[in-house]
Amino acid sequence: MDIIEQMRNQDNFTSSEQDIINLILNKPEMLLSNTTSAQLGAAAYTSASTVVRLCKKLGCRSFADFKTTFISQYQKRESAHIYVDASLPFKKTDTPEEVMEQLTELERISLRQTHSLMDPQTYGRVVKNQKHASSIYVYGSGNNVKLLHDFAYKMGSIHRQVRISPDHQQQMLCAITEYDNHCAIVVSYSGESTSTLRYARLLKKNHIPTISITSCGSNSLTDITDEHLYIATLESKTYANVKIGAFTSDISIMTIMNYLYAGVFLLDYDRNYQLLLEDRIMFFDDQYLI
């Protein structure tokens, strides 16, 4: 989750800190100038020390560090035209055409941000890890796990085994079992889901290579897993405004999984393409049924 989404969605701010946040979000140009912490504090009717405390709460070392991070992420959003509210992308007064336009724009935003968050070196390591694993196990909860069945199907089409179970007990059994030469993908939007963290700790205990797919930045899940791929985090967390739907995060997760499948395919392109051809012949040629 980027710093702007943290400011919008975290619920552990004091009233004075929230006043500073509201001022920054409503007038971001203040940070684009040479505003000091004292000036920002005065504008929000509070103190410079409160500004610095807020910066540290947001994971920044100082006000200067916070300004640099905020400006970078604000400008990235501006260049990507991120103006749509991902949690409430349309209103009851919108026409069907406006709803389609807003959702289409959200998809574009999610795709662009997902791509911008993908570190090429990490991507390369993760793809090689998956290629050399005898099987891939997926862990998560709710709709996150359901989204990955398409990935399992695609990987199966090139004879790569991906195991997915929506059942908590089955996931626990998989996590505590020491399988030979396999890796794990652990999915959690917040990175703080109790059940998901339990899977990750068990996998780490069994020395299983783990890949987390989660919100950008540090969270409990990234502290446990070996490699980290980041979801576009434009929606409110569950304790904030109620979401109409998990539009951007769902698209982002599916995009990441498409990246992984394509990366594995690319590492042995000719062989994988031949497998697709041979299987297609087998499925549709009646001679194979005799």
PDB file of N, CA, C and O in Angstrom, residues 149-162 261 275-276 279 283:
ATOM      1  N   HIS A 149      -7.208 -19.937  -9.732  1.00  0.00           N
ATOM      2  CA  HIS A 149      -7.502 -21.174 -10.459  1.00  0.00           C
ATOM      3  C   HIS A 149      -7.164 -21.048 -11.945  1.00  0.00           C
ATOM      4  O   HIS A 149      -6.768 -22.030 -12.578  1.00  0.00           O
ATOM      5  N   ASP A 150      -7.300 -19.867 -12.495  1.00  0.00           N
ATOM      6  CA  ASP A 150      -6.914 -19.669 -13.898  1.00  0.00           C
ATOM      7  C   ASP A 150      -5.413 -19.871 -14.066  1.00  0.00           C
ATOM      8  O   ASP A 150      -4.963 -20.459 -15.048  1.00  0.00           O
ATOM      9  N   PHE A 151      -4.632 -19.396 -13.088  1.00  0.00           N
ATOM     10  CA  PHE A 151      -3.187 -19.611 -13.105  1.00  0.00           C
ATOM     11  C   PHE A 151      -2.868 -21.105 -13.063  1.00  0.00           C
ATOM     12  O   PHE A 151      -2.012 -21.594 -13.804  1.00  0.00           O
ATOM     13  N   ALA A 152      -3.571 -21.840 -12.201  1.00  0.00           N
ATOM     14  CA  ALA A 152      -3.348 -23.280 -12.093  1.00  0.00           C
ATOM     15  C   ALA A 152      -3.671 -23.979 -13.411  1.00  0.00           C
ATOM     16  O   ALA A 152      -2.953 -24.889 -13.842  1.00  0.00           O
ATOM     17  N   TYR A 153      -4.752 -23.538 -14.071  1.00  0.00           N
ATOM     18  CA  TYR A 153      -5.130 -24.140 -15.359  1.00  0.00           C
ATOM     19  C   TYR A 153      -4.058 -23.873 -16.412  1.00  0.00           C
ATOM     20  O   TYR A 153      -3.658 -24.777 -17.153  1.00  0.00           O
ATOM     21  N   LYS A 154      -3.585 -22.635 -16.491  1.00  0.00           N
ATOM     22  CA  LYS A 154      -2.576 -22.289 -17.490  1.00  0.00           C
ATOM     23  C   LYS A 154      -1.278 -23.050 -17.248  1.00  0.00           C
ATOM     24  O   LYS A 154      -0.647 -23.552 -18.180  1.00  0.00           O
ATOM     25  N   MET A 155      -0.865 -23.114 -15.990  1.00  0.00           N
ATOM     26  CA  MET A 155       0.362 -23.849 -15.670  1.00  0.00           C
ATOM     27  C   MET A 155       0.181 -25.334 -15.971  1.00  0.00           C
ATOM     28  O   MET A 155       1.108 -26.005 -16.448  1.00  0.00           O
ATOM     29  N   GLY A 156      -1.012 -25.853 -15.717  1.00  0.00           N
ATOM     30  CA  GLY A 156      -1.283 -27.246 -16.043  1.00  0.00           C
ATOM     31  C   GLY A 156      -1.181 -27.523 -17.526  1.00  0.00           C
ATOM     32  O   GLY A 156      -0.799 -28.628 -17.944  1.00  0.00           O
ATOM     33  N   SER A 157      -1.499 -26.521 -18.344  1.00  0.00           N
ATOM     34  CA  SER A 157      -1.441 -26.703 -19.798  1.00  0.00           C
ATOM     35  C   SER A 157      -0.010 -26.891 -20.292  1.00  0.00           C
ATOM     36  O   SER A 157       0.207 -27.397 -21.391  1.00  0.00           O
ATOM     37  N   ILE A 158       0.987 -26.490 -19.482  1.00  0.00           N
ATOM     38  CA  ILE A 158       2.391 -26.750 -19.834  1.00  0.00           C
ATOM     39  C   ILE A 158       2.993 -27.765 -18.851  1.00  0.00           C
ATOM     40  O   ILE A 158       4.186 -27.780 -18.603  1.00  0.00           O
ATOM     41  N   HIS A 159       2.091 -28.571 -18.275  1.00  0.00           N
ATOM     42  CA  HIS A 159       2.445 -29.708 -17.420  1.00  0.00           C
ATOM     43  C   HIS A 159       3.198 -29.285 -16.157  1.00  0.00           C
ATOM     44  O   HIS A 159       4.101 -29.995 -15.711  1.00  0.00           O
ATOM     45  N   ARG A 160       2.806 -28.143 -15.593  1.00  0.00           N
ATOM     46  CA  ARG A 160       3.334 -27.700 -14.311  1.00  0.00           C
ATOM     47  C   ARG A 160       2.231 -27.840 -13.275  1.00  0.00           C
ATOM     48  O   ARG A 160       1.090 -27.430 -13.497  1.00  0.00           O
ATOM     49  N   GLN A 161       2.547 -28.425 -12.137  1.00  0.00           N
ATOM     50  CA  GLN A 161       1.539 -28.728 -11.129  1.00  0.00           C
ATOM     51  C   GLN A 161       1.370 -27.566 -10.143  1.00  0.00           C
ATOM     52  O   GLN A 161       2.324 -27.127  -9.508  1.00  0.00           O
ATOM     53  N   VAL A 162       0.123 -27.069 -10.037  1.00  0.00           N
ATOM     54  CA  VAL A 162      -0.227 -26.042  -9.053  1.00  0.00           C
ATOM     55  C   VAL A 162      -1.380 -26.583  -8.218  1.00  0.00           C
ATOM     56  O   VAL A 162      -2.405 -27.002  -8.764  1.00  0.00           O
ATOM     57  N   TYR A 261       3.014 -16.893 -15.131  1.00  0.00           N
ATOM     58  CA  TYR A 261       2.829 -17.953 -16.131  1.00  0.00           C
ATOM     59  C   TYR A 261       3.644 -17.650 -17.389  1.00  0.00           C
ATOM     60  O   TYR A 261       4.350 -18.519 -17.911  1.00  0.00           O
ATOM     61  N   LEU A 275       4.179 -28.638 -26.157  1.00  0.00           N
ATOM     62  CA  LEU A 275       3.237 -29.311 -25.263  1.00  0.00           C
ATOM     63  C   LEU A 275       1.800 -28.875 -25.556  1.00  0.00           C
ATOM     64  O   LEU A 275       0.886 -29.704 -25.591  1.00  0.00           O
ATOM     65  N   LEU A 276       1.613 -27.576 -25.781  1.00  0.00           N
ATOM     66  CA  LEU A 276       0.278 -27.079 -26.107  1.00  0.00           C
ATOM     67  C   LEU A 276      -0.232 -27.692 -27.408  1.00  0.00           C
ATOM     68  O   LEU A 276      -1.399 -28.101 -27.505  1.00  0.00           O
ATOM     69  N   ASP A 279      -0.995 -31.541 -26.889  1.00  0.00           N
ATOM     70  CA  ASP A 279      -2.205 -31.754 -26.097  1.00  0.00           C
ATOM     71  C   ASP A 279      -3.452 -31.388 -26.891  1.00  0.00           C
ATOM     72  O   ASP A 279      -4.490 -32.046 -26.772  1.00  0.00           O
ATOM     73  N   PHE A 283      -6.514 -33.924 -27.561  1.00  0.00           N
ATOM     74  CA  PHE A 283      -7.876 -33.627 -27.115  1.00  0.00           C
ATOM     75  C   PHE A 283      -8.889 -33.695 -28.249  1.00  0.00           C
ATOM     76  O   PHE A 283     -10.047 -34.069 -28.036  1.00  0.00           O
TER      77      PHE A 283
END
